[in-house]
mmCIF file of C-alpha atoms in Angstrom:
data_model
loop_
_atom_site.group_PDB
_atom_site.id
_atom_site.type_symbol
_atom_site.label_atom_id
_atom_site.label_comp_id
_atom_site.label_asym_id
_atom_site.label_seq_id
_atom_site.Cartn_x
_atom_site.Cartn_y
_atom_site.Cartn_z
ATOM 1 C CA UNK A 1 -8.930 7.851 -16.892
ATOM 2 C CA UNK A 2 -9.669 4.366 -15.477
ATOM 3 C CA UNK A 3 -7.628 2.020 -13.491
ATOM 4 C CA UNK A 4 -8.332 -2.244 -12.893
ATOM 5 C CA UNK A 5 -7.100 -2.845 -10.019
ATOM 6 C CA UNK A 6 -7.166 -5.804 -7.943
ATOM 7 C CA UNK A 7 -6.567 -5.707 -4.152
ATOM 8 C CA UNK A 8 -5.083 -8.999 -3.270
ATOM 9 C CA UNK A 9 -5.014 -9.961 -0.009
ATOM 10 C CA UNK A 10 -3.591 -13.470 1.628
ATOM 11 C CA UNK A 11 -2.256 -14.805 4.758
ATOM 12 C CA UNK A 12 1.576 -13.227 4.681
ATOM 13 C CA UNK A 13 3.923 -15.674 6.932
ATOM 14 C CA UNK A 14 7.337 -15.806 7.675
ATOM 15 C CA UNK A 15 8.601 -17.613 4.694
ATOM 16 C CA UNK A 16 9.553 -15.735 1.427
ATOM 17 C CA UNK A 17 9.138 -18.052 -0.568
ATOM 18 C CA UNK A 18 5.850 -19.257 0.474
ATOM 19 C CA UNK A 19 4.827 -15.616 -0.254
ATOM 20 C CA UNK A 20 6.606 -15.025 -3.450
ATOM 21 C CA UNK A 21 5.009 -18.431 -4.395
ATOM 22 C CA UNK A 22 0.881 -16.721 -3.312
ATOM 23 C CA UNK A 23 2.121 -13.863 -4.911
ATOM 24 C CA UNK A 24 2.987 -15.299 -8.230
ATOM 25 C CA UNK A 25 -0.560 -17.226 -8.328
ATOM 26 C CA UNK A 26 -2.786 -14.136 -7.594
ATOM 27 C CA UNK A 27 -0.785 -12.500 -10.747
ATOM 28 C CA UNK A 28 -2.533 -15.126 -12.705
ATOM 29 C CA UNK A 29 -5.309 -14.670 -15.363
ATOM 30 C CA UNK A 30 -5.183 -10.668 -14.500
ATOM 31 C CA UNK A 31 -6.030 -8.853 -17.692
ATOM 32 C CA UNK A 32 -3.310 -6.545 -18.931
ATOM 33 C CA UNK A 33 -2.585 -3.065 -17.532
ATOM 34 C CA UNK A 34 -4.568 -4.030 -14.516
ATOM 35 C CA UNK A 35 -3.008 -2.957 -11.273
ATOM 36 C CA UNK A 36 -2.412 -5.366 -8.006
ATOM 37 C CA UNK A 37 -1.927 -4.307 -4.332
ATOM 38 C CA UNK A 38 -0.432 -6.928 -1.961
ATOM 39 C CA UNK A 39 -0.167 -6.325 1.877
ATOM 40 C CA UNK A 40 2.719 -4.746 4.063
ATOM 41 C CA UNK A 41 5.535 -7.032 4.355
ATOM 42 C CA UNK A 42 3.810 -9.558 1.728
ATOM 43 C CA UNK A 43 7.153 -10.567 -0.119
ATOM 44 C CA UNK A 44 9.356 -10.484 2.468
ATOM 45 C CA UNK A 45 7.208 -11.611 5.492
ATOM 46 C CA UNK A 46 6.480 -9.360 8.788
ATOM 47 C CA UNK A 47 5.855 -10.498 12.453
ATOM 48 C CA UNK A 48 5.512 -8.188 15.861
ATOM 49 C CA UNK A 49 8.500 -9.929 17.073
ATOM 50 C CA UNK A 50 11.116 -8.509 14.388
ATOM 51 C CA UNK A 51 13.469 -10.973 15.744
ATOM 52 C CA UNK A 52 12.683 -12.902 12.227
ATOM 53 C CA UNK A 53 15.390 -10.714 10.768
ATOM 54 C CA UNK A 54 18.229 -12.358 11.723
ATOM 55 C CA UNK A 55 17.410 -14.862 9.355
ATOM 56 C CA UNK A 56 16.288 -12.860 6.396
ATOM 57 C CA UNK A 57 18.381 -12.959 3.142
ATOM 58 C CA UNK A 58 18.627 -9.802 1.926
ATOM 59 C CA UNK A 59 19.732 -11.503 -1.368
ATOM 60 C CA UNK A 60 16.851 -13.779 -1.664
ATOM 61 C CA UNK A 61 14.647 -10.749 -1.544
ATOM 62 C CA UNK A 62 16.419 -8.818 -4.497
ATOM 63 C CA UNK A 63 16.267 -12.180 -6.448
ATOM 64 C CA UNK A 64 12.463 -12.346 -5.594
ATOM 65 C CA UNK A 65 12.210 -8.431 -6.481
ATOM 66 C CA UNK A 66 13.664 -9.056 -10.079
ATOM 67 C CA UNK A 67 11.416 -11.924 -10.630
ATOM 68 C CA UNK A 68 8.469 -9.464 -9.772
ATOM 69 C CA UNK A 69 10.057 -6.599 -12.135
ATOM 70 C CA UNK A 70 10.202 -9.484 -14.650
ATOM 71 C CA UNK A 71 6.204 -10.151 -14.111
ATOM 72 C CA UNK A 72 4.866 -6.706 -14.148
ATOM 73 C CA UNK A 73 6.762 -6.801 -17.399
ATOM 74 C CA UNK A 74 5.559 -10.553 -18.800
ATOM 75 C CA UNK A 75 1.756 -9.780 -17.894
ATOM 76 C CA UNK A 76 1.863 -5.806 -18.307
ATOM 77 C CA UNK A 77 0.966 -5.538 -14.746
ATOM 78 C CA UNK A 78 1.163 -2.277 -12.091
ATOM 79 C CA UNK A 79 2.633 -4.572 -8.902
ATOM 80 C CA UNK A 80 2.639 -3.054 -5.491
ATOM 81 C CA UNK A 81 3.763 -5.015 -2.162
ATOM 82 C CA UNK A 82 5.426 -4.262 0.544
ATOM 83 C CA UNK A 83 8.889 -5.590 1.961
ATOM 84 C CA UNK A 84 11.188 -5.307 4.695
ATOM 85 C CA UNK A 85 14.288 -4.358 2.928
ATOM 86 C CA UNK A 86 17.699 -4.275 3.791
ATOM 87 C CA UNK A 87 19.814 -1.652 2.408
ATOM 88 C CA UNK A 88 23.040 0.002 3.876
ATOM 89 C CA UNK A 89 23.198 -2.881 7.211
ATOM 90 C CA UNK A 90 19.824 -0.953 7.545
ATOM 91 C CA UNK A 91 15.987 -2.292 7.333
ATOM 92 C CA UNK A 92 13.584 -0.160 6.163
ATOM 93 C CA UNK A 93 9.511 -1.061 6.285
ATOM 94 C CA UNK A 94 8.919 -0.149 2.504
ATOM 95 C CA UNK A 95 6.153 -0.093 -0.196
ATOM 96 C CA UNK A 96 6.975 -1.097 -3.436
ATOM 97 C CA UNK A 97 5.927 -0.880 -7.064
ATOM 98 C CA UNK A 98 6.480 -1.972 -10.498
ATOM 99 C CA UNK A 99 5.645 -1.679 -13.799
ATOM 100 C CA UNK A 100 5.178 -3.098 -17.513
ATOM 101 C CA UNK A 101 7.972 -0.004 -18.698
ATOM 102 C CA UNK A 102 10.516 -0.751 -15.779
ATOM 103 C CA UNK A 103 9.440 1.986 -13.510
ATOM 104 C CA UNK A 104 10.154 0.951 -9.907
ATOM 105 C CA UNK A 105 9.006 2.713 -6.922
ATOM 106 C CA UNK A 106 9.823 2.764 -3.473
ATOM 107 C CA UNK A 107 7.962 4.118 -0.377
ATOM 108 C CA UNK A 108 9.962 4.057 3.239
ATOM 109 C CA UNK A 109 7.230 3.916 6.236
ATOM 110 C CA UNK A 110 8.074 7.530 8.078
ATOM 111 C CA UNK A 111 5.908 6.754 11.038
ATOM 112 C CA UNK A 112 6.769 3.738 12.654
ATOM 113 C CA UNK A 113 5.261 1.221 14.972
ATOM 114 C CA UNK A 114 6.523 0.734 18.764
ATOM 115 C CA UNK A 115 7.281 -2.498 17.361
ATOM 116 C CA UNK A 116 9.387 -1.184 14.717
ATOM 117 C CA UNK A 117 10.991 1.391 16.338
ATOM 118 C CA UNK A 118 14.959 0.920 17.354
ATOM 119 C CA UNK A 119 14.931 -1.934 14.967
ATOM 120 C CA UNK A 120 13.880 -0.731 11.430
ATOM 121 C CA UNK A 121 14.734 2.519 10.175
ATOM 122 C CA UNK A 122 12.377 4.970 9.523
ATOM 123 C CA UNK A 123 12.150 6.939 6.217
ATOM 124 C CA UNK A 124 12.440 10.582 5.381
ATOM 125 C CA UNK A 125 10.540 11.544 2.591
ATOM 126 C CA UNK A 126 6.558 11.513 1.532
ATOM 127 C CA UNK A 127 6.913 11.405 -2.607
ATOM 128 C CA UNK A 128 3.998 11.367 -5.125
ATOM 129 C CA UNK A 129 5.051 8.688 -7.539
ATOM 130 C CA UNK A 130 4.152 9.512 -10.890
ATOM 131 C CA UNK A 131 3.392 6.411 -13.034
ATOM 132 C CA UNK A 132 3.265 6.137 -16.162
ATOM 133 C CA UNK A 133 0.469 4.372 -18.246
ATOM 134 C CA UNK A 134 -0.795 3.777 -21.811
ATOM 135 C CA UNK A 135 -3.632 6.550 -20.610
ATOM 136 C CA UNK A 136 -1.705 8.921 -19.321
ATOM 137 C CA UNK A 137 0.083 9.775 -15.809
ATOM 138 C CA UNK A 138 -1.250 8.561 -12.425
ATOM 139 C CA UNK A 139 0.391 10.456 -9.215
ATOM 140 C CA UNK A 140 -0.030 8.045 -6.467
ATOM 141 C CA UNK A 141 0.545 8.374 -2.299
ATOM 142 C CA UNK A 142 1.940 5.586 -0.223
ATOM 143 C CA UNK A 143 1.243 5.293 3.165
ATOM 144 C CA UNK A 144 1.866 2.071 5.531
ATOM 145 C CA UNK A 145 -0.074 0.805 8.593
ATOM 146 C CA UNK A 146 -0.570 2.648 11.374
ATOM 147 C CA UNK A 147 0.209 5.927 9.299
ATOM 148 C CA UNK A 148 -3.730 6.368 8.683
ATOM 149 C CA UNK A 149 -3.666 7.639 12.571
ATOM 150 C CA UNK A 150 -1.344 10.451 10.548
ATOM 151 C CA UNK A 151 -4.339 12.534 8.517
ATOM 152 C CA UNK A 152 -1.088 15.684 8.179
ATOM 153 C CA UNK A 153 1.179 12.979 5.918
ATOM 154 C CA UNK A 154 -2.203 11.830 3.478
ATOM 155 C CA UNK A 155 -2.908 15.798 3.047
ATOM 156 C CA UNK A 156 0.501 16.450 2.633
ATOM 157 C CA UNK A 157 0.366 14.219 -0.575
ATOM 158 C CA UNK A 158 -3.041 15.324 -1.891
ATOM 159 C CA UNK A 159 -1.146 18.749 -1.733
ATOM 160 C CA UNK A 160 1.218 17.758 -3.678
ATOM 161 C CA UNK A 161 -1.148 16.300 -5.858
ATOM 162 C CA UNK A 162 -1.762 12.484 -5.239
ATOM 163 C CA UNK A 163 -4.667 10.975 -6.568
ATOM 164 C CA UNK A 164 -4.778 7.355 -5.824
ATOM 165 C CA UNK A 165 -3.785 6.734 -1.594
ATOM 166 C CA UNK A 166 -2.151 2.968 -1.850
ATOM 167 C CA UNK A 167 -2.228 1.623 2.056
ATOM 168 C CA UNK A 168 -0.401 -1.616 2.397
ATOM 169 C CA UNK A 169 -1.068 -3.595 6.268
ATOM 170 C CA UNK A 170 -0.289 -5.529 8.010
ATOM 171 C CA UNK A 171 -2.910 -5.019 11.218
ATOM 172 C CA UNK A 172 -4.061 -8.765 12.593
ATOM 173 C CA UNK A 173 -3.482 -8.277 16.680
ATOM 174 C CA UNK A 174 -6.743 -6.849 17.911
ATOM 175 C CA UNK A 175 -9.657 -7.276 15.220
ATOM 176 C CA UNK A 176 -11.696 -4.973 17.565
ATOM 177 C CA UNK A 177 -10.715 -2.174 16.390
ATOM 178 C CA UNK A 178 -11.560 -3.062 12.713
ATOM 179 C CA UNK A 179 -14.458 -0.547 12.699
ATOM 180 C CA UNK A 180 -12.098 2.375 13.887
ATOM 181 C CA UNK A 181 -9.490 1.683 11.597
ATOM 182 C CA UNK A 182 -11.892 1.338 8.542
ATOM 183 C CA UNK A 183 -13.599 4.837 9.472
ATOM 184 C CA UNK A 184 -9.800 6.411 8.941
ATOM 185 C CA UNK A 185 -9.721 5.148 5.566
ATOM 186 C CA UNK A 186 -12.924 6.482 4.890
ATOM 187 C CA UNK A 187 -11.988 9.929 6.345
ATOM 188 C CA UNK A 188 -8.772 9.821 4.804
ATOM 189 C CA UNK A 189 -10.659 9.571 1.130
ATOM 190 C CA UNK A 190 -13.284 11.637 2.276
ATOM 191 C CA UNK A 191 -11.801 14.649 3.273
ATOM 192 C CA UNK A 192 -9.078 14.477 0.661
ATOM 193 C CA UNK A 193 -11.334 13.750 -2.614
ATOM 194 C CA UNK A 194 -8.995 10.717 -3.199
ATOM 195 C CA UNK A 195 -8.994 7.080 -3.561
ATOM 196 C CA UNK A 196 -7.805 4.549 -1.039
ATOM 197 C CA UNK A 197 -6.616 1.200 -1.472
ATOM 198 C CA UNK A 198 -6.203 -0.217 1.896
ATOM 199 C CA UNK A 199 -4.583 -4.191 1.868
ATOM 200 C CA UNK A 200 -4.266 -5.879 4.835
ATOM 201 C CA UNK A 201 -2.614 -10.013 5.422
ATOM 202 C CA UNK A 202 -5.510 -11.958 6.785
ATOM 203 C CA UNK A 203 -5.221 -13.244 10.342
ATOM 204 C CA UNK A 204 -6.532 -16.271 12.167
ATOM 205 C CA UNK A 205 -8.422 -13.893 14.174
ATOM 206 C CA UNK A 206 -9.520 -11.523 11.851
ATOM 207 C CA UNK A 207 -7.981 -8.034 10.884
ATOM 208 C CA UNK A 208 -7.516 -4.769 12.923
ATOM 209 C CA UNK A 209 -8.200 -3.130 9.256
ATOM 210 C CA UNK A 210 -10.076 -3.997 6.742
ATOM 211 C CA UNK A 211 -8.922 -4.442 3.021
ATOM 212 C CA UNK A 212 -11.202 -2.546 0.863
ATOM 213 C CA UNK A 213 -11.510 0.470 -1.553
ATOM 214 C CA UNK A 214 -12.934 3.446 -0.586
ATOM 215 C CA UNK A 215 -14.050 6.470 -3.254
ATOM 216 C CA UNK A 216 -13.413 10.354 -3.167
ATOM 217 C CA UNK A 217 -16.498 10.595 -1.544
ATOM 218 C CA UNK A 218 -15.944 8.373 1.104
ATOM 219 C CA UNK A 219 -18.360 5.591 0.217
ATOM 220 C CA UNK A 220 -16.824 2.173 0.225
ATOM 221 C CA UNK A 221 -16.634 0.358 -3.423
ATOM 222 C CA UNK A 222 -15.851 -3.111 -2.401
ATOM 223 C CA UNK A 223 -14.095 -5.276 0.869
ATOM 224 C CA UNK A 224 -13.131 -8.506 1.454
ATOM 225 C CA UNK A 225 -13.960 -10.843 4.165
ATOM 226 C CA UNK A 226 -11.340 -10.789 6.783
ATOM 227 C CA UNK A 227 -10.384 -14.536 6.716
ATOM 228 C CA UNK A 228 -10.186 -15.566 2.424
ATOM 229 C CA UNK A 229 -7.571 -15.027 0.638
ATOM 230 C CA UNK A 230 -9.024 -13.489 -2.823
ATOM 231 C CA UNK A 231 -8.752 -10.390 -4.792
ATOM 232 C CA UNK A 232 -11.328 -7.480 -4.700
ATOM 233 C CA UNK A 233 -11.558 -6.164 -8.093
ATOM 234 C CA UNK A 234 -12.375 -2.517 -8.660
ATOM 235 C CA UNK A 235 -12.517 0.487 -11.492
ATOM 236 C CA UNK A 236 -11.220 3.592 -10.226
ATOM 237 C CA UNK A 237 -12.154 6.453 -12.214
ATOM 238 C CA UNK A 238 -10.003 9.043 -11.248
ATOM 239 C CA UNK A 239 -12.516 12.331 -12.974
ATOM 240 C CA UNK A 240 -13.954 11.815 -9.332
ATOM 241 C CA UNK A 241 -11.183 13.276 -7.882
ATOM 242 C CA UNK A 242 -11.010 16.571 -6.389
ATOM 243 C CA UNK A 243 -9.402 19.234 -5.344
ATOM 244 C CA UNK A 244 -12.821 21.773 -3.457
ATOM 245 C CA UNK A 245 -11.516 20.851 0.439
ATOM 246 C CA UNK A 246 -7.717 21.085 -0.018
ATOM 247 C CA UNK A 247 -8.532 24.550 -1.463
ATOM 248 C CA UNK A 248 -10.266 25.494 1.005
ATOM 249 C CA UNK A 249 -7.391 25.120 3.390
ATOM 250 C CA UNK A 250 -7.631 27.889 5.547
ATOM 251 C CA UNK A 251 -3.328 28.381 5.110
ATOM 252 C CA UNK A 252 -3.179 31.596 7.145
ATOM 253 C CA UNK A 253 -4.356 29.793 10.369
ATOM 254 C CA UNK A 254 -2.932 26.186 9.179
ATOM 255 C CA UNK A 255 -0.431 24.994 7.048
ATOM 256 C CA UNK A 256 0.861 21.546 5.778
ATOM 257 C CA UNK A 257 3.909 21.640 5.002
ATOM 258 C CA UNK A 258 6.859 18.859 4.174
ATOM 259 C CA UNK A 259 9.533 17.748 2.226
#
């Protein structure tokens, strides 16, 4: 099985409409069935100072989530972007996806920031989605930010039998440490026989993390510059996916394990 997908990265601000606005024109011109991956925190906007909440709408990002169900359905599109997301007087850092057949996904980040922490809610649960397309099914993995520094949680889902890693970022503070965060993705693909899609906002001063698309073997496809907003386009063929190092596991001396 193959999979176009399109990692589409762009400057995420504070304003949701601004972003649902960059969203909507990177959807454009996309050939059908083709997948998209937008940033953490590209619909509803993210900042290190989560003070920004206070004047969120939580109803103006359900509004802008149905319009996005409604696209992935109009242009037979696989959308995934991340949100902050208010549910239950609660926010949650979350991963989203949608699809042509109504499928919608959600991901809660489990390991959060310092930033984040007292302030959003943390999730409880590392799923493989299982999406369905006109080839056949495609488990996925979610994972958010600084949860590549978590190798356990992206083994945990190869386990369980991931094969496509989606990382939405937002990373634009210290673009000094782009070369370490770029070798995690590649040892998070590498050592798990999986893809990952890493998408990261751009930043004035460049990204902490790149956004680019790694193979099973570790070798890197494609990546963007760290200042243009564009989209990377990729084929993932997912027969180079494999299973040799998670079975070789040695489980007696170390197990992952999860819920």
């Amino acid at each position: 099985m193959q999979i176009d997908l399109f990692a589409a990265q762009f400057p995420v601000t504070l304003s949701l409409q601004d972003n649902l606005k960059q969203m909507r024109s990177m959807l454009e011109g996309l050939p059908p069935q083709s997948w998209v991956v937008f940033p953490e925190g590209s619909l509803s906007g993210y900042a290190y100072d989560l003070s920004f909440l206070k004047q969120l709408n939580a109803q103006n990002l359900r509004l802008a989530l149905n319009e996005l169900q409604g696209l992935a359905r109009e242009k037979e599109l696989y959308i995934w972007f991340g949100s902050l997301w208010n549910k239950d007087i609660r926010w949650y850092n979350m991963t989203f996806g949608l699809t042509p057949s109504g499928q919608r996904f959600t991901y809660r980040k489990v390991n959060l920031a310092n930033v984040e922490r007292g302030v959003i809610t943390q999730g409880d649960t590392l799923s493989v989605h299982i999406v369905n397309t006109n080839q056949g099914e495609v488990p996925v993995g979610i994972q958010i930010c600084r949860e590549l520094r978590h190798p356990e949680q992206w083994r945990w889902l190869a386990v369980k039998g991931a094969q496509v890693f989606l990382h939405t970022a937002f990373a634009i503070n210290d673009p000094g440490v782009l070369p370490v965060w770029r070798s995690h993705l590649v040892s998070r693909a590498a050592e798990n026989q999986r893809f990952v899609v890493s998408v990261n906002s751009t930043g004035m001063s460049g990204q902490n993390s790149p956004t680019t698309v790694i193979a099973p073997n570790g070798r890197i496809i494609g990546e963007l510059p760290p200042h243009v907003t564009d989209r990377l386009h990729v084929r993932l063929d997912l027969s180079l996916t494999d299973d040799v190092y998670v079975k070789q596991t040695r489980r007696e001396l170390v197990k992952v394990t999860g819920n």
